[in-house]
mmCIF file of C-alpha atoms in Angstrom:
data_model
loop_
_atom_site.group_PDB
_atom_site.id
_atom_site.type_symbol
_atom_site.label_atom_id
_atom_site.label_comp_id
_atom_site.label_asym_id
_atom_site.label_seq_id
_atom_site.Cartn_x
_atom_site.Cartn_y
_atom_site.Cartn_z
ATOM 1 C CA UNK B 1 5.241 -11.456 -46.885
ATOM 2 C CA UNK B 2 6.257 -13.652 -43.902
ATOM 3 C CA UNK B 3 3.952 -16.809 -43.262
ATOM 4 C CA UNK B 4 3.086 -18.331 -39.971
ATOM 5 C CA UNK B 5 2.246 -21.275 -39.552
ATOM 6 C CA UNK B 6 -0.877 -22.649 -37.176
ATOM 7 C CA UNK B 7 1.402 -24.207 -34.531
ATOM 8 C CA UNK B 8 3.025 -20.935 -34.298
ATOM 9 C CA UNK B 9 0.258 -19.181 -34.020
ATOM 10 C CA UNK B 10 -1.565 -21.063 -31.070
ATOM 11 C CA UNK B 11 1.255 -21.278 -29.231
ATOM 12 C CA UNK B 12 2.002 -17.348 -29.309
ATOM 13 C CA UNK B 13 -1.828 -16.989 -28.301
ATOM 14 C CA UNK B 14 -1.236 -19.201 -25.180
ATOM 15 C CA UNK B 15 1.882 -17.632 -24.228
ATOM 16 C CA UNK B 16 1.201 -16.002 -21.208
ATOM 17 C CA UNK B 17 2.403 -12.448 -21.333
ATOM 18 C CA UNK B 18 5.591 -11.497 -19.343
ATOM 19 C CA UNK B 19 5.290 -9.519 -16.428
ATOM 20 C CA UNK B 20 6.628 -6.376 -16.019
ATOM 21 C CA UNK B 21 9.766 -6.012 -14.394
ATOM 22 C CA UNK B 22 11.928 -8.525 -13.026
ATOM 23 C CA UNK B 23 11.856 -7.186 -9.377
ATOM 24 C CA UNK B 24 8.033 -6.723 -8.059
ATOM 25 C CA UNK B 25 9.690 -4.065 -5.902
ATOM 26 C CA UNK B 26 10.327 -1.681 -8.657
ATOM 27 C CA UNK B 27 6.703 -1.199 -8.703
ATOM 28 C CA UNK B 28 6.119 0.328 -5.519
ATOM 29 C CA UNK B 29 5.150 3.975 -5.190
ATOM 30 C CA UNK B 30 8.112 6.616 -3.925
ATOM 31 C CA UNK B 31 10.596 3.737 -3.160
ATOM 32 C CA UNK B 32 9.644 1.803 -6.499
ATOM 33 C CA UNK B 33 12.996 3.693 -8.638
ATOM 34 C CA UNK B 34 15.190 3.649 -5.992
ATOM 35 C CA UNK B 35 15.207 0.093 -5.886
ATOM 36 C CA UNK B 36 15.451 0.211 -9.666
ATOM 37 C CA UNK B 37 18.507 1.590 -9.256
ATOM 38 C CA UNK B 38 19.696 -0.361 -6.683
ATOM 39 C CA UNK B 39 18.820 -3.316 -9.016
ATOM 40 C CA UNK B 40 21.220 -1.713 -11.851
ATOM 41 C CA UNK B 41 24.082 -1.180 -9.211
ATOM 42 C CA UNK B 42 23.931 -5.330 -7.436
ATOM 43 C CA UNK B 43 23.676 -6.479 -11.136
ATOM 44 C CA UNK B 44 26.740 -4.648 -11.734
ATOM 45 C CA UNK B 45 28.723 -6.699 -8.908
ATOM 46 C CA UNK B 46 27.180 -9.789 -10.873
ATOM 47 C CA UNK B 47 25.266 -10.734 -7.600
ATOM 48 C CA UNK B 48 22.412 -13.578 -8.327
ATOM 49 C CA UNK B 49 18.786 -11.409 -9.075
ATOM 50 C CA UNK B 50 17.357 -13.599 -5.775
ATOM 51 C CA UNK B 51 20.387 -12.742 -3.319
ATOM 52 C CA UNK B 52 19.492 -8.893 -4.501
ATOM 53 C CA UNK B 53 16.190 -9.084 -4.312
ATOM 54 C CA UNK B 54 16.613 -10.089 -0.729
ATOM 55 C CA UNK B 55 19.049 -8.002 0.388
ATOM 56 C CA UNK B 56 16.933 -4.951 -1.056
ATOM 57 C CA UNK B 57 13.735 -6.480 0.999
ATOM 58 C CA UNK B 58 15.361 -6.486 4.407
ATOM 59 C CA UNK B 59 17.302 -2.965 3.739
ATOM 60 C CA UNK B 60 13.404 -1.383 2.581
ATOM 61 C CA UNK B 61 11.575 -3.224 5.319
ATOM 62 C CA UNK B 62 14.397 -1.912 7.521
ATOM 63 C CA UNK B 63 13.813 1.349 6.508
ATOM 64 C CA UNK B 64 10.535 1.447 6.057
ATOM 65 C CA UNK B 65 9.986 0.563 9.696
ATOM 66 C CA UNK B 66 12.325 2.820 11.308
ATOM 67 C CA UNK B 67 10.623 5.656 8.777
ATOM 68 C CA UNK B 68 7.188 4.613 10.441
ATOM 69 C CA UNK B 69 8.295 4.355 14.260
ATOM 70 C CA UNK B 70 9.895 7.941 13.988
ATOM 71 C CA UNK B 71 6.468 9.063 12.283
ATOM 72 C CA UNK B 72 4.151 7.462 14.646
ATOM 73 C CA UNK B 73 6.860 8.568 17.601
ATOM 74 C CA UNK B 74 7.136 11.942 16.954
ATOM 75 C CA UNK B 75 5.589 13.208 14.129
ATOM 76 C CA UNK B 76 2.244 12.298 15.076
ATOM 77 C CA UNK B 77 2.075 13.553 18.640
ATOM 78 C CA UNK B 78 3.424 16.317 17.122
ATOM 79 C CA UNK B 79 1.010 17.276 14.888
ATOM 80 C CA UNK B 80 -1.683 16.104 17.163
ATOM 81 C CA UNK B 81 -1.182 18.480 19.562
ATOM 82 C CA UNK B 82 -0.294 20.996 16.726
ATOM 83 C CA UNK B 83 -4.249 20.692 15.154
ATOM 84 C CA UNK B 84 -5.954 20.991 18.829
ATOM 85 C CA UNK B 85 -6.485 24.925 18.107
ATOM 86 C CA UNK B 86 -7.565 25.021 14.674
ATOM 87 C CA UNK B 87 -10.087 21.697 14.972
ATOM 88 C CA UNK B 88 -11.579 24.012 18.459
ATOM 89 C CA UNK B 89 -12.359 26.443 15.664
ATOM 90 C CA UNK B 90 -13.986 24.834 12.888
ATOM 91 C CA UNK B 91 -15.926 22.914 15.266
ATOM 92 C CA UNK B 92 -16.900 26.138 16.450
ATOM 93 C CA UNK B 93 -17.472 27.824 13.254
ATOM 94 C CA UNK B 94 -19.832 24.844 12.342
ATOM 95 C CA UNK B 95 -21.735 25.342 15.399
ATOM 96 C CA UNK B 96 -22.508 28.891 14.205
ATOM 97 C CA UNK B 97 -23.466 27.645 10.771
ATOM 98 C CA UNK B 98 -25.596 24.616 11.969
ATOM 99 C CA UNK B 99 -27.604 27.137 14.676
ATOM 100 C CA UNK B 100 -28.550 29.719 11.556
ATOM 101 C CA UNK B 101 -31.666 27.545 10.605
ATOM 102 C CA UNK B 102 -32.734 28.081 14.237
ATOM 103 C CA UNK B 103 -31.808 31.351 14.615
ATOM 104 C CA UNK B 104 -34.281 32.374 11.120
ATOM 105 C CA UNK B 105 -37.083 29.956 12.634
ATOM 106 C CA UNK B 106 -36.870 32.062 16.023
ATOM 107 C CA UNK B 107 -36.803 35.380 14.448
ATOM 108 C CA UNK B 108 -39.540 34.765 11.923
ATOM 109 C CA UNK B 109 -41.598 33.898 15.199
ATOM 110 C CA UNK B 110 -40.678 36.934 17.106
ATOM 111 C CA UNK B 111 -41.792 39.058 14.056
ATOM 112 C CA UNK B 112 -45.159 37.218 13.798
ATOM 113 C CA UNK B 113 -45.155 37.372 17.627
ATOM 114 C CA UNK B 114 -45.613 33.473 17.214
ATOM 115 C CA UNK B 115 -43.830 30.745 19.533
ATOM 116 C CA UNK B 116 -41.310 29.204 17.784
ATOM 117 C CA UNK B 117 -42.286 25.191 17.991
ATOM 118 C CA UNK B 118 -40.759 23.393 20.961
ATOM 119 C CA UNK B 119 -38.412 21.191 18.092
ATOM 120 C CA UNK B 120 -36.512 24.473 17.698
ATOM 121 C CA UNK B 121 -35.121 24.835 20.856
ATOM 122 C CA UNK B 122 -34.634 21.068 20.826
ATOM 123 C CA UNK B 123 -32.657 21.100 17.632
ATOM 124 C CA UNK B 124 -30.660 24.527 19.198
ATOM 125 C CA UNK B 125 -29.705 22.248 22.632
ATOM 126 C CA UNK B 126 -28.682 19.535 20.653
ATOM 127 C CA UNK B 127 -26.737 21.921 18.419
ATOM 128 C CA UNK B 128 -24.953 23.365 21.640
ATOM 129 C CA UNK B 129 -24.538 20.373 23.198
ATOM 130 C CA UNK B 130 -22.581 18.239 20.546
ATOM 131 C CA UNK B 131 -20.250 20.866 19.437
ATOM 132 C CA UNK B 132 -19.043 21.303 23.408
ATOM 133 C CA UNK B 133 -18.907 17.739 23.445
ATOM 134 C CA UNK B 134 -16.573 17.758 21.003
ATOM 135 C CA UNK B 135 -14.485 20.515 21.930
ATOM 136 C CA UNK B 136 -13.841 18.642 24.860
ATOM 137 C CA UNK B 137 -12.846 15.329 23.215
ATOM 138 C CA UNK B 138 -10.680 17.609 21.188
ATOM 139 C CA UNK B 139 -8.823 19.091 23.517
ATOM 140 C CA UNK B 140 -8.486 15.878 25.743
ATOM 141 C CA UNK B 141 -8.007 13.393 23.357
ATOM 142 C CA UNK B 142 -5.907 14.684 20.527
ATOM 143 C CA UNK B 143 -2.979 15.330 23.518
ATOM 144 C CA UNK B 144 -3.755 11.782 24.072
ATOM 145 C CA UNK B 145 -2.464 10.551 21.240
ATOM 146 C CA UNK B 146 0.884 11.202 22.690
ATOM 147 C CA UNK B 147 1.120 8.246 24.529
ATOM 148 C CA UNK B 148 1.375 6.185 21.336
ATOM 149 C CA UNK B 149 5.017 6.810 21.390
ATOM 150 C CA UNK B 150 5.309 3.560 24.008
ATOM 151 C CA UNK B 151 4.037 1.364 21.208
ATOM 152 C CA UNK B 152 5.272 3.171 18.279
ATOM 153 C CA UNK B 153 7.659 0.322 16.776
ATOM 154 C CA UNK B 154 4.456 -2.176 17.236
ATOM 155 C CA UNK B 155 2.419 0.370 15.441
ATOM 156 C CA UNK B 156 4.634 1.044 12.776
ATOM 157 C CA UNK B 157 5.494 -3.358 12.231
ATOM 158 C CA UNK B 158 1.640 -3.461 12.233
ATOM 159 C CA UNK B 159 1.225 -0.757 9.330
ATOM 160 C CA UNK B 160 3.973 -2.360 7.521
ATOM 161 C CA UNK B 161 2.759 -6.128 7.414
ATOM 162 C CA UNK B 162 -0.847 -5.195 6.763
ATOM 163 C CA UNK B 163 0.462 -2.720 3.383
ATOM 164 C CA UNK B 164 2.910 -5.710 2.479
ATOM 165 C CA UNK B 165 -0.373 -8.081 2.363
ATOM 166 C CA UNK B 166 -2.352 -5.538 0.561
ATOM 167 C CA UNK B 167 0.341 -4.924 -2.169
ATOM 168 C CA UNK B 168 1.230 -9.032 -2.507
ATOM 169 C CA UNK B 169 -2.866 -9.546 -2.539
ATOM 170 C CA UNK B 170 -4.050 -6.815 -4.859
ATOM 171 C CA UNK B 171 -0.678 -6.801 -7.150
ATOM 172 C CA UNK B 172 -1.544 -8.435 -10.577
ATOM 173 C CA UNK B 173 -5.235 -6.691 -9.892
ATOM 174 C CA UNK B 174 -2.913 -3.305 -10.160
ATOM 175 C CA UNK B 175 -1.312 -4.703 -13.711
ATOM 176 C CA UNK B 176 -4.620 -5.040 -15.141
ATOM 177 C CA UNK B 177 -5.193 -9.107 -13.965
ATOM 178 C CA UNK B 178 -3.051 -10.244 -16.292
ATOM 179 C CA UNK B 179 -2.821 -14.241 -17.621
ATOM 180 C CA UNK B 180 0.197 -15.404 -16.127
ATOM 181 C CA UNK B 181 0.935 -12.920 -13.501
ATOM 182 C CA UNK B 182 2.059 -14.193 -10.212
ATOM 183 C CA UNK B 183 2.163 -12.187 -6.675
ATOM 184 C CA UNK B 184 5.661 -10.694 -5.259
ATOM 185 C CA UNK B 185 5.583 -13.559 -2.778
ATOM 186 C CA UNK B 186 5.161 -16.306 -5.384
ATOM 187 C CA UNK B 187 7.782 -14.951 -7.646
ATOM 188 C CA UNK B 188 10.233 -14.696 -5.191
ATOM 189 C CA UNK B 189 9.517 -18.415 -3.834
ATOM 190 C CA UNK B 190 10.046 -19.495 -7.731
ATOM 191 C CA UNK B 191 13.076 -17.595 -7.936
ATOM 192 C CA UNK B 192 14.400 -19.270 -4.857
ATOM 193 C CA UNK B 193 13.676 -22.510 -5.762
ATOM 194 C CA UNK B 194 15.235 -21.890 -9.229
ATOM 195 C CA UNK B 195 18.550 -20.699 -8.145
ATOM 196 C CA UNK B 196 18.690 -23.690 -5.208
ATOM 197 C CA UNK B 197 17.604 -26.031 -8.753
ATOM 198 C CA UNK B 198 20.893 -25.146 -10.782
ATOM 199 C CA UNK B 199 23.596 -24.390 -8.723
ATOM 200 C CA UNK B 200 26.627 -22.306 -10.086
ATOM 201 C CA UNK B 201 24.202 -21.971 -13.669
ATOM 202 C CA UNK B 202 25.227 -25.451 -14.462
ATOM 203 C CA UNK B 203 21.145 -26.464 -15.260
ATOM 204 C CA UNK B 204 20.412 -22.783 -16.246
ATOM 205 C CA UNK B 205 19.500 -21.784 -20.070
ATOM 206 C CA UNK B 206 23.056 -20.875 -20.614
ATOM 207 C CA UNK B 207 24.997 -23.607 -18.801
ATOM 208 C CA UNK B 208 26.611 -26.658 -20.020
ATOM 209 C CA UNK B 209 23.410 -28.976 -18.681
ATOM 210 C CA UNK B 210 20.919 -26.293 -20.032
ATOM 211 C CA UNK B 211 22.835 -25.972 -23.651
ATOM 212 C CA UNK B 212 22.278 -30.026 -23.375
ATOM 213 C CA UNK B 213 19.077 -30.116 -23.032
ATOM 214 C CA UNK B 214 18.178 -27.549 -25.793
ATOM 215 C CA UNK B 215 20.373 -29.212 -27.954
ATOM 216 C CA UNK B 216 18.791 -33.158 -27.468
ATOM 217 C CA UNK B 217 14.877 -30.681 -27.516
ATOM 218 C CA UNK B 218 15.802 -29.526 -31.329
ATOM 219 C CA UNK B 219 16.610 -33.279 -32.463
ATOM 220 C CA UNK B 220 13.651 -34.817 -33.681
ATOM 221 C CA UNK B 221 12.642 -37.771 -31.980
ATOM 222 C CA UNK B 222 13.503 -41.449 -33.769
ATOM 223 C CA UNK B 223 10.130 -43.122 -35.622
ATOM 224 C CA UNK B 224 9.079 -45.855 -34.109
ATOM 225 C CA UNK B 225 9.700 -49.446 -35.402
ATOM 226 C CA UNK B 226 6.191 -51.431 -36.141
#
């Protein structure tokens, strides 16, 4: 049986828990195991975890933007002008299906040779009305869309900073809110400052400075002299 003692024990309760993965980029959707594996691959070539972790932000913001000006260039008046039919239709189609209530009211009155009330025809006209009103914004506007090309690399730098502060803002909320957990931002400022704190590893865990201080942290201190 293995005994713990109560110092032990607090301090393991306090102990924040780690956060998962060293790289906050690894958890982004699609893109998240690529960078995984370009993690494995700059680790290879022994490059510091904060140089690699900023190379791999410019090369995905880099990409990430040129994926969203082609999208928002081409793909999207594209497929605008691609959905003008079919939207015609089902705005059509639900014109049919929203003018069946008036269509039973006005043959229920013919059969009781009654006059159908005057909010039937109303509710018809306004029926009519909306759905060529929107027809026409259809088939004007969605072509519009095309001229979004002109801005399509503000667009797509738009997009991208407003999802980069979403994901930094809601990212420990997406691991549960853990105790401990900073945002992508923070951890890479800490990093930063870490590696700029002990050049060449001399003050890191494993260095000659850090070995020094663990070693002088195990000694137990001298009793003071009344």
């Amino acid at each position: 049986m293995i005994f713990l003692s109560e110092s032990s024990v607090a301090a393991a309760a306090q102990a924040p828990p780690a956060v998962p993965g060293a790289n906050p980029l690894t958890e982004l959707p699609l893109v998240g195991p690529l960078v995984a594996g370009a993690d494995e691959s700059v680790m290879d070539l022994g490059m510091p975890l904060p140089l690699a972790q900023a190379v791999e932000l410019i090369l995905l913001v880099l990409g990430l933007f040129f994926l969203g000006r082609l999208l928002v260039g081409r793909v999207v008046p594209w497929l605008a002008r691609l959905l003008v039919g079919p939207v015609v239709v089902l705005i059509g189609g639900l014109r049919v299906l929203f003018l069946l209530p008036d269509l039973a009211v006005a043959r229920t009155a013919r059969r009781t040779a009654a006059r159908p009330p005057v909010l039937v025809y109303a509710y018809g006209h306004a029926v009519l009305d909306g759905a060529d009103h929107l027809q026409s914004a259809v088939r004007t506007g969605f072509p519009a869309v095309a001229g979004v090309t002109r801005w399509s690399g503000k667009v797509a730098g738009l997009a991208l900073l407003a999802y980069a502060l979403y994901w930094n803002g809601t990212y420990c909320a997406g691991l549960g809110g853990q105790r401990g957990c900073e945002a992508p931002a923070a951890q890479w400022v800490s990093s930063v400052k870490t590696t700029l704190d002990e050049p060449d590893g001399q003050d890191g865990p494993d260095g000659p400075k850090g070995a020094e201080r663990t070693e002088k942290a195990g000694k137990p201190s001298a009793p003071k002299k009344d």
